[in-house]
PDB file of C-alpha atoms in Angstrom:
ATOM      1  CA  UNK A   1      64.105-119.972 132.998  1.00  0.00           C
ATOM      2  CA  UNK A   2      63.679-116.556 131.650  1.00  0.00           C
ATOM      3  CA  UNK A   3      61.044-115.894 133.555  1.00  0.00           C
ATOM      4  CA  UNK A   4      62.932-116.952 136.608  1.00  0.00           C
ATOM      5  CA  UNK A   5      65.910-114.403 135.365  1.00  0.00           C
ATOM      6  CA  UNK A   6      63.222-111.205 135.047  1.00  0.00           C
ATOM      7  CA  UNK A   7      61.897-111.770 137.872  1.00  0.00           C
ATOM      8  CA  UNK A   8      65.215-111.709 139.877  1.00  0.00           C
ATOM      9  CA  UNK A   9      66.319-108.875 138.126  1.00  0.00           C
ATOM     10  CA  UNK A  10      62.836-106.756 139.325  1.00  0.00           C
ATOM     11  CA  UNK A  11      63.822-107.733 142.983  1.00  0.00           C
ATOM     12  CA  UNK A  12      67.180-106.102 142.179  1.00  0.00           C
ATOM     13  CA  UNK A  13      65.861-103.327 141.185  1.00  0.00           C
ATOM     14  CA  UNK A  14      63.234-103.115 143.708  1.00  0.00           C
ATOM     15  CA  UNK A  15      65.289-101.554 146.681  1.00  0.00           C
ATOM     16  CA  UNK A  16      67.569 -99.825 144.463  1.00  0.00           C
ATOM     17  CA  UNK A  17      64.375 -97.461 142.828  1.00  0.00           C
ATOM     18  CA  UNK A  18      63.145 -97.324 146.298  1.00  0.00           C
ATOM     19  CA  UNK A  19      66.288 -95.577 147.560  1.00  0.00           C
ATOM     20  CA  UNK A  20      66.456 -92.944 145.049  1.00  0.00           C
ATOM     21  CA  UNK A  21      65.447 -89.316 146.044  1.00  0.00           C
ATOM     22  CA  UNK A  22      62.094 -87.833 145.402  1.00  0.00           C
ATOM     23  CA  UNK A  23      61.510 -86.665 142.126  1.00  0.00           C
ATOM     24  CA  UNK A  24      62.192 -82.837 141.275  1.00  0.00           C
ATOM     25  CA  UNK A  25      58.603 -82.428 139.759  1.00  0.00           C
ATOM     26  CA  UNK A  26      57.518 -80.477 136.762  1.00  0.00           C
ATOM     27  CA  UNK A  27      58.661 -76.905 135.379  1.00  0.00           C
ATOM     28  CA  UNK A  28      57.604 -74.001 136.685  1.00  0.00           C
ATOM     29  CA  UNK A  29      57.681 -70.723 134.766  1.00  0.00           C
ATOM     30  CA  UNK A  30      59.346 -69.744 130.954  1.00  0.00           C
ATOM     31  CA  UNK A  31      60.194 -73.227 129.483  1.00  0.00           C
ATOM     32  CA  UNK A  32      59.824 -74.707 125.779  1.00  0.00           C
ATOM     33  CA  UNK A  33      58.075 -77.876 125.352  1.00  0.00           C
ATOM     34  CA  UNK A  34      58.383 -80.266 122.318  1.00  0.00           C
ATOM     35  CA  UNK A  35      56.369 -83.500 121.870  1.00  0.00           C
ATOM     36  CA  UNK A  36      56.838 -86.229 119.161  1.00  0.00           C
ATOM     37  CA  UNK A  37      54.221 -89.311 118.971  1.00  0.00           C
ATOM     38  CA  UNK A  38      54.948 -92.179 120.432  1.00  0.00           C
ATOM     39  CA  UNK A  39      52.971 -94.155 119.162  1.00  0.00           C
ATOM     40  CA  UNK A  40      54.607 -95.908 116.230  1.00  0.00           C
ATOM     41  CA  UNK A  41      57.551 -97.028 118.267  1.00  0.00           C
ATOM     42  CA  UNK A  42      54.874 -97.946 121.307  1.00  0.00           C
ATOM     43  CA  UNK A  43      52.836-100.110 118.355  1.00  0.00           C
ATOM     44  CA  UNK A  44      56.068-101.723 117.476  1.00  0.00           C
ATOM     45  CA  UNK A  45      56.373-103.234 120.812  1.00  0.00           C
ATOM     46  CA  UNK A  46      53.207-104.046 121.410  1.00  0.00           C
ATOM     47  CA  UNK A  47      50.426-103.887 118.736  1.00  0.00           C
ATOM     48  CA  UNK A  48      47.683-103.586 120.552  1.00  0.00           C
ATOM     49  CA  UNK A  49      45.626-105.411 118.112  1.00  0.00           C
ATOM     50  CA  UNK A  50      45.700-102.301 115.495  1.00  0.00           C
ATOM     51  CA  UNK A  51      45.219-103.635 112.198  1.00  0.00           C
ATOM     52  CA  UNK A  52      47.066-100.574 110.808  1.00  0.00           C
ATOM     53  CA  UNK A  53      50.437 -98.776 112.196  1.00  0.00           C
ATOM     54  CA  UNK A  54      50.251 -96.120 110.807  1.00  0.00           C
ATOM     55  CA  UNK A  55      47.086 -95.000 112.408  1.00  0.00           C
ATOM     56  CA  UNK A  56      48.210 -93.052 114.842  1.00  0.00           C
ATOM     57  CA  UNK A  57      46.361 -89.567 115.106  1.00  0.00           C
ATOM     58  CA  UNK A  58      46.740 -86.340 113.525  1.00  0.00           C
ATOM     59  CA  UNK A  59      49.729 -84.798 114.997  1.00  0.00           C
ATOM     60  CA  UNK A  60      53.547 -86.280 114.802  1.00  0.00           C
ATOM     61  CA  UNK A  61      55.217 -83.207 116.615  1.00  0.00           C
ATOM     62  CA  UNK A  62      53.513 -80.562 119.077  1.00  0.00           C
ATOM     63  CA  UNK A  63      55.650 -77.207 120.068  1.00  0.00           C
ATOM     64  CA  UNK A  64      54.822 -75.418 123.281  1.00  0.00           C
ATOM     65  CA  UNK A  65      55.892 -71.924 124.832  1.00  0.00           C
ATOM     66  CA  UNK A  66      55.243 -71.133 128.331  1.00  0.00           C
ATOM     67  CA  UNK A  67      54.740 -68.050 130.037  1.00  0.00           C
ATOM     68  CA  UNK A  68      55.802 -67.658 133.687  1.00  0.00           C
ATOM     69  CA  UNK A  69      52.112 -67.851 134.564  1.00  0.00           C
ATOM     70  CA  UNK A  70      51.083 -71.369 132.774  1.00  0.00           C
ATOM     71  CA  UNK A  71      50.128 -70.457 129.679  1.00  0.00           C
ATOM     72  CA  UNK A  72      51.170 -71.496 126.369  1.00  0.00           C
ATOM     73  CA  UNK A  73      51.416 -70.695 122.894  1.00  0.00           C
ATOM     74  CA  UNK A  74      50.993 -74.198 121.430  1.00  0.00           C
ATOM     75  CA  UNK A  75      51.435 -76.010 117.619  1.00  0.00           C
ATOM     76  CA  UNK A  76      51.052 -79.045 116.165  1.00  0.00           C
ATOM     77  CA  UNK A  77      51.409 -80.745 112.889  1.00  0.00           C
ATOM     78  CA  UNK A  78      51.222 -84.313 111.672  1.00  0.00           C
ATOM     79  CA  UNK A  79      51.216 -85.306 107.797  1.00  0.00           C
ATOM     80  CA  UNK A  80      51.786 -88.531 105.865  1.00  0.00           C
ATOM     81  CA  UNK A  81      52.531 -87.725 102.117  1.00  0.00           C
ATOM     82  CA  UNK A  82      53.180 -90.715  99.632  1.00  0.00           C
ATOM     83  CA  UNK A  83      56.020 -90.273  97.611  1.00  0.00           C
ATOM     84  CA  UNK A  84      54.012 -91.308  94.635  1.00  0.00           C
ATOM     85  CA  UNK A  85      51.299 -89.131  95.231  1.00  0.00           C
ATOM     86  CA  UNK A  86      48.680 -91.673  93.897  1.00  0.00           C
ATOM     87  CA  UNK A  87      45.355 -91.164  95.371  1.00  0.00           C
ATOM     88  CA  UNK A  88      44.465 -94.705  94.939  1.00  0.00           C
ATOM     89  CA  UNK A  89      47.148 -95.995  96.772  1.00  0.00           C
ATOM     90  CA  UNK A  90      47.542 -94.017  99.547  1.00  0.00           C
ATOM     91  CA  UNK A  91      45.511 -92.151 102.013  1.00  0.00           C
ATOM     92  CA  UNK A  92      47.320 -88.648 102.337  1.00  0.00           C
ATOM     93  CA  UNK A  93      47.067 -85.729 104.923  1.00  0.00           C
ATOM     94  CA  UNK A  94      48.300 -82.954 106.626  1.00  0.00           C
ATOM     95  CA  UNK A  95      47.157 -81.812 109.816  1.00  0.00           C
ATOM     96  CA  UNK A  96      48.097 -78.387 111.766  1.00  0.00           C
ATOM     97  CA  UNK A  97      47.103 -76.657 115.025  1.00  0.00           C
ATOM     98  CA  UNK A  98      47.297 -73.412 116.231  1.00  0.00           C
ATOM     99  CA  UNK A  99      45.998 -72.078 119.813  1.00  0.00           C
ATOM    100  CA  UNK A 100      46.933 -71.441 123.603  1.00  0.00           C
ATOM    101  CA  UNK A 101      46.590 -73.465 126.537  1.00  0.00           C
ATOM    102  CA  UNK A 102      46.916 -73.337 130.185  1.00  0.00           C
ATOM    103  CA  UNK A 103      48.029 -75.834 132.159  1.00  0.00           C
ATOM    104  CA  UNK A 104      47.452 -76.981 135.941  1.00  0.00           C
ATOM    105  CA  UNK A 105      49.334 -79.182 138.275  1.00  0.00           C
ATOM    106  CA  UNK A 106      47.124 -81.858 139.928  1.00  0.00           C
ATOM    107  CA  UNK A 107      49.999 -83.756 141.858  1.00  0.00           C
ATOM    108  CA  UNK A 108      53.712 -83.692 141.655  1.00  0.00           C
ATOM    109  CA  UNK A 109      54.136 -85.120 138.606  1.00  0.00           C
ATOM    110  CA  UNK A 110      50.751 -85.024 137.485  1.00  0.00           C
ATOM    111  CA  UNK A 111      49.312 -82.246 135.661  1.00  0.00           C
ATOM    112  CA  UNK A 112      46.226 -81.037 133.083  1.00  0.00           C
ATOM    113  CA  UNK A 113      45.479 -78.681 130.485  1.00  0.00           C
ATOM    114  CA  UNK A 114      43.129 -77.126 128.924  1.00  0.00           C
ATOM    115  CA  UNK A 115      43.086 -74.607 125.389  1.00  0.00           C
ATOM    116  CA  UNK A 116      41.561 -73.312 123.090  1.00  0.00           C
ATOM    117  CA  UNK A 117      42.942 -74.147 119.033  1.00  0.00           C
ATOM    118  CA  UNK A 118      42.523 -73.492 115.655  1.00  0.00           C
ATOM    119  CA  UNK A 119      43.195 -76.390 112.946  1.00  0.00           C
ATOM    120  CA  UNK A 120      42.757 -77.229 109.606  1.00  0.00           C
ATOM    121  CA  UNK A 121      43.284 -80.577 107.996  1.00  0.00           C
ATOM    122  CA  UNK A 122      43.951 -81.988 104.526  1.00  0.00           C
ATOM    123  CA  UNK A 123      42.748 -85.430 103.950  1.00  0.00           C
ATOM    124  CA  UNK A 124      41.397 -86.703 107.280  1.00  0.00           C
ATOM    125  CA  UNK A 125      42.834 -86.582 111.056  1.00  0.00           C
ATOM    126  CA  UNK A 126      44.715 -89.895 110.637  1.00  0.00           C
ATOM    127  CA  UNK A 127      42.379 -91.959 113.259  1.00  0.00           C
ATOM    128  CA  UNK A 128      41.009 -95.321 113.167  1.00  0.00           C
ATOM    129  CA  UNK A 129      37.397 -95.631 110.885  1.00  0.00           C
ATOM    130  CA  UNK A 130      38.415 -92.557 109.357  1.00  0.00           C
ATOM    131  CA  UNK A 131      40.729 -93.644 106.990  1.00  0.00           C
ATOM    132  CA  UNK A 132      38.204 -93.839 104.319  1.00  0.00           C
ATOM    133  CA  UNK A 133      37.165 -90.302 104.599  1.00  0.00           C
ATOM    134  CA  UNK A 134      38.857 -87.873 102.177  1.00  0.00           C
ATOM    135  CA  UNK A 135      38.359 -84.297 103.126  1.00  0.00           C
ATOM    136  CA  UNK A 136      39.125 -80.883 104.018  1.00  0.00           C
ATOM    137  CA  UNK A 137      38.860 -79.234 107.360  1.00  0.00           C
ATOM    138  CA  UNK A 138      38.523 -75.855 108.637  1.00  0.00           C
ATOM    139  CA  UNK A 139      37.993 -75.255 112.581  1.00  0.00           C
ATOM    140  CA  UNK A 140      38.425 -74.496 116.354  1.00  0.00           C
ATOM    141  CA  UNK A 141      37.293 -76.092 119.638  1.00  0.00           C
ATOM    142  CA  UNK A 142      38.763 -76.852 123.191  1.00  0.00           C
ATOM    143  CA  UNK A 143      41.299 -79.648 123.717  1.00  0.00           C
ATOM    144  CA  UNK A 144      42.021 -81.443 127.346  1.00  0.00           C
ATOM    145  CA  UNK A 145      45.244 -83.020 127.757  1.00  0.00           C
ATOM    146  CA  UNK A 146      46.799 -85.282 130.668  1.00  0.00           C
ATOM    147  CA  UNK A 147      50.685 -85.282 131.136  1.00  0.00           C
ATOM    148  CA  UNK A 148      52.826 -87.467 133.430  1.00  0.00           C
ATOM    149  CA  UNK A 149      55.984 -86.199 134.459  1.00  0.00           C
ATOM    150  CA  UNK A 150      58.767 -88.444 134.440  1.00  0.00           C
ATOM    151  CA  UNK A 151      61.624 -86.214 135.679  1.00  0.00           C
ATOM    152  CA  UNK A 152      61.547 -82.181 134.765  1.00  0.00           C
ATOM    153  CA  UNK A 153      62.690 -82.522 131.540  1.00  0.00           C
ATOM    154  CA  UNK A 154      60.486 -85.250 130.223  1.00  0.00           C
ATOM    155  CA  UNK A 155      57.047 -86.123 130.496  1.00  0.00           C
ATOM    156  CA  UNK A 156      53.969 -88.476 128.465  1.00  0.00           C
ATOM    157  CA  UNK A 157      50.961 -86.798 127.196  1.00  0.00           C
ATOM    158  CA  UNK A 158      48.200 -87.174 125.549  1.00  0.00           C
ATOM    159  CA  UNK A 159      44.980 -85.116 124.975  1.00  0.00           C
ATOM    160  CA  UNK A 160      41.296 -85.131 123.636  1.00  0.00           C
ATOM    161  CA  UNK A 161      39.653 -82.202 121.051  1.00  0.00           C
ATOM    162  CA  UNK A 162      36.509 -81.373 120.457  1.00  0.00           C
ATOM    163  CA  UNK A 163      35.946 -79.361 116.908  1.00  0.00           C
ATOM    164  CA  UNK A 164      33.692 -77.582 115.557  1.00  0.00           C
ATOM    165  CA  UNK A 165      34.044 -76.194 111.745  1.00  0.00           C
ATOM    166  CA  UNK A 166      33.576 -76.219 108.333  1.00  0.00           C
ATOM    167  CA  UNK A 167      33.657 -79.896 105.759  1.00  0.00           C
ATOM    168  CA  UNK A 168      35.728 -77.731 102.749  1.00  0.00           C
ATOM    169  CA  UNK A 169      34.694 -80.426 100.454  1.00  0.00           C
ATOM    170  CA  UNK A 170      31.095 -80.334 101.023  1.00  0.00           C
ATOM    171  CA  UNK A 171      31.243 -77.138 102.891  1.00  0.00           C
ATOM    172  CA  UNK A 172      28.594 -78.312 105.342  1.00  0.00           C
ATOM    173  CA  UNK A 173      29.178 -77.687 108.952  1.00  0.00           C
ATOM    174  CA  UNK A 174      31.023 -80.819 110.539  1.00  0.00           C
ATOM    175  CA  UNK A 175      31.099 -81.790 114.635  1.00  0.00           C
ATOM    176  CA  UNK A 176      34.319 -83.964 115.230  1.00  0.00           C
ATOM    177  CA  UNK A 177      35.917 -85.475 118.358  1.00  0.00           C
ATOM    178  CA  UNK A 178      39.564 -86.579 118.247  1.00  0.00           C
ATOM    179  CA  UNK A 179      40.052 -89.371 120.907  1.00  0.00           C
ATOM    180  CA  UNK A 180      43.391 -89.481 122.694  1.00  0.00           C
ATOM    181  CA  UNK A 181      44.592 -91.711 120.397  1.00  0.00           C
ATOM    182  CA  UNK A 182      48.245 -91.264 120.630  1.00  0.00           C
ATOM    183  CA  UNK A 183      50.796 -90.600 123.280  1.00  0.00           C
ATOM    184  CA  UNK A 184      53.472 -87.812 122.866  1.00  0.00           C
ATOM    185  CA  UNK A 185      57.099 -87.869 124.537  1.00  0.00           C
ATOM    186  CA  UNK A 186      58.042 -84.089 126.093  1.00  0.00           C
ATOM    187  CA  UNK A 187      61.317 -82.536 126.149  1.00  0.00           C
ATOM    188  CA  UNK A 188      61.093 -79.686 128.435  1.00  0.00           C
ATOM    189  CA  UNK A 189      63.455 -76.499 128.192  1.00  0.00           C
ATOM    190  CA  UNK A 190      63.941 -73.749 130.155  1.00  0.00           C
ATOM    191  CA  UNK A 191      63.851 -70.148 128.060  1.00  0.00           C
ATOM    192  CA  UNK A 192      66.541 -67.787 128.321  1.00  0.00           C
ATOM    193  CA  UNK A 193      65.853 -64.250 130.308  1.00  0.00           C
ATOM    194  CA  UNK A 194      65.607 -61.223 128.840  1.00  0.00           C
TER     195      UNK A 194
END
């Protein structure tokens, strides 16, 4: 019988969504952007067969600032600190990024970006098999990124990183690719005029 109900209720909806005006589509010119992951609450719902929650990539919170032109100022930080501060017990980290990006409409509420970042991690970068691994980071490398606008003011993201840098522990020269492991919820702002 529930299914009966849900299914009723999306042939409600149906015509209703259907008769609402066209979207607005995404910002254009000076705006603020700022992501959190969305991940834990998305692993809550559905698990997705991760055997742990927690790993969710290495940033919780991304900032952007846009030019008029596309571009971007752009930073990002993730950690996970255990209050005990036992090694044993607890894999710690802290992840930041620094860098620009620009970014490219590809439909009306698509759009992609591309940049250029600096990072350095304590720990490891928080994604799955990597857990294990407890190291420092120093580096740069491009990131890609997908977004999905869902009105002007909010959007889904997620991206992809190549980097290239320096193992501090080791200090050996380390290659690493950061999958798009998590997806980020937007807030978009427009910036006051000078």
């Amino acid at each position: 019988m529930p299914r009966h109900c849900f299914l009723f209720f999306l042939l409600l909806l149906g015509p209703l969504a259907a008769a609402q005006e066209s979207p607005e589509g995404q910002p254009a010119g000076r705006y603020h952007a700022i992501g959190l992951n969305a991940s834990p609450l998305l692993v809550q719902l559905a698990p997705f067969n991760r055997s742990n929650p927690r790993v969710l990539g290495p940033y919780f919170t991304t900032y952007r600032v846009y030019s008029s032109r596309g571009r971007a100022f752009r930073l990002a930080l993730g950690w996970d600190v255990d209050a005990s501060l036992d090694a044993d017990e607890a894999q710690n980290h802290f992840n930041l990024r620094l860098g620009w990006e620009r970014r490219r409409k590809i439909a009306d509420r698509w759009s992609y970006s591309m940049g250029w970042d600096f990072a350095i991690s304590g720990g490891d970068f928080n994604l799955p098999g990597e857990k294990e691994a407890d190291t420092g980071f120093l580096g740069f490398g491009p990131t890609w990124g997908f977004e999905f606008f869902i009105n002007r003011t909010v959007s889904l993201s997620t991206e992809v990183s190549l980097w290239a840098g320096i193992d501090l522990n080791e200090g050996i020269p380390r290659l690493l690719v950061v999958p798009p492991v998590a997806l980020l919820l937007n807030v978009w702002r427009p910036r006051k005029n000078r």
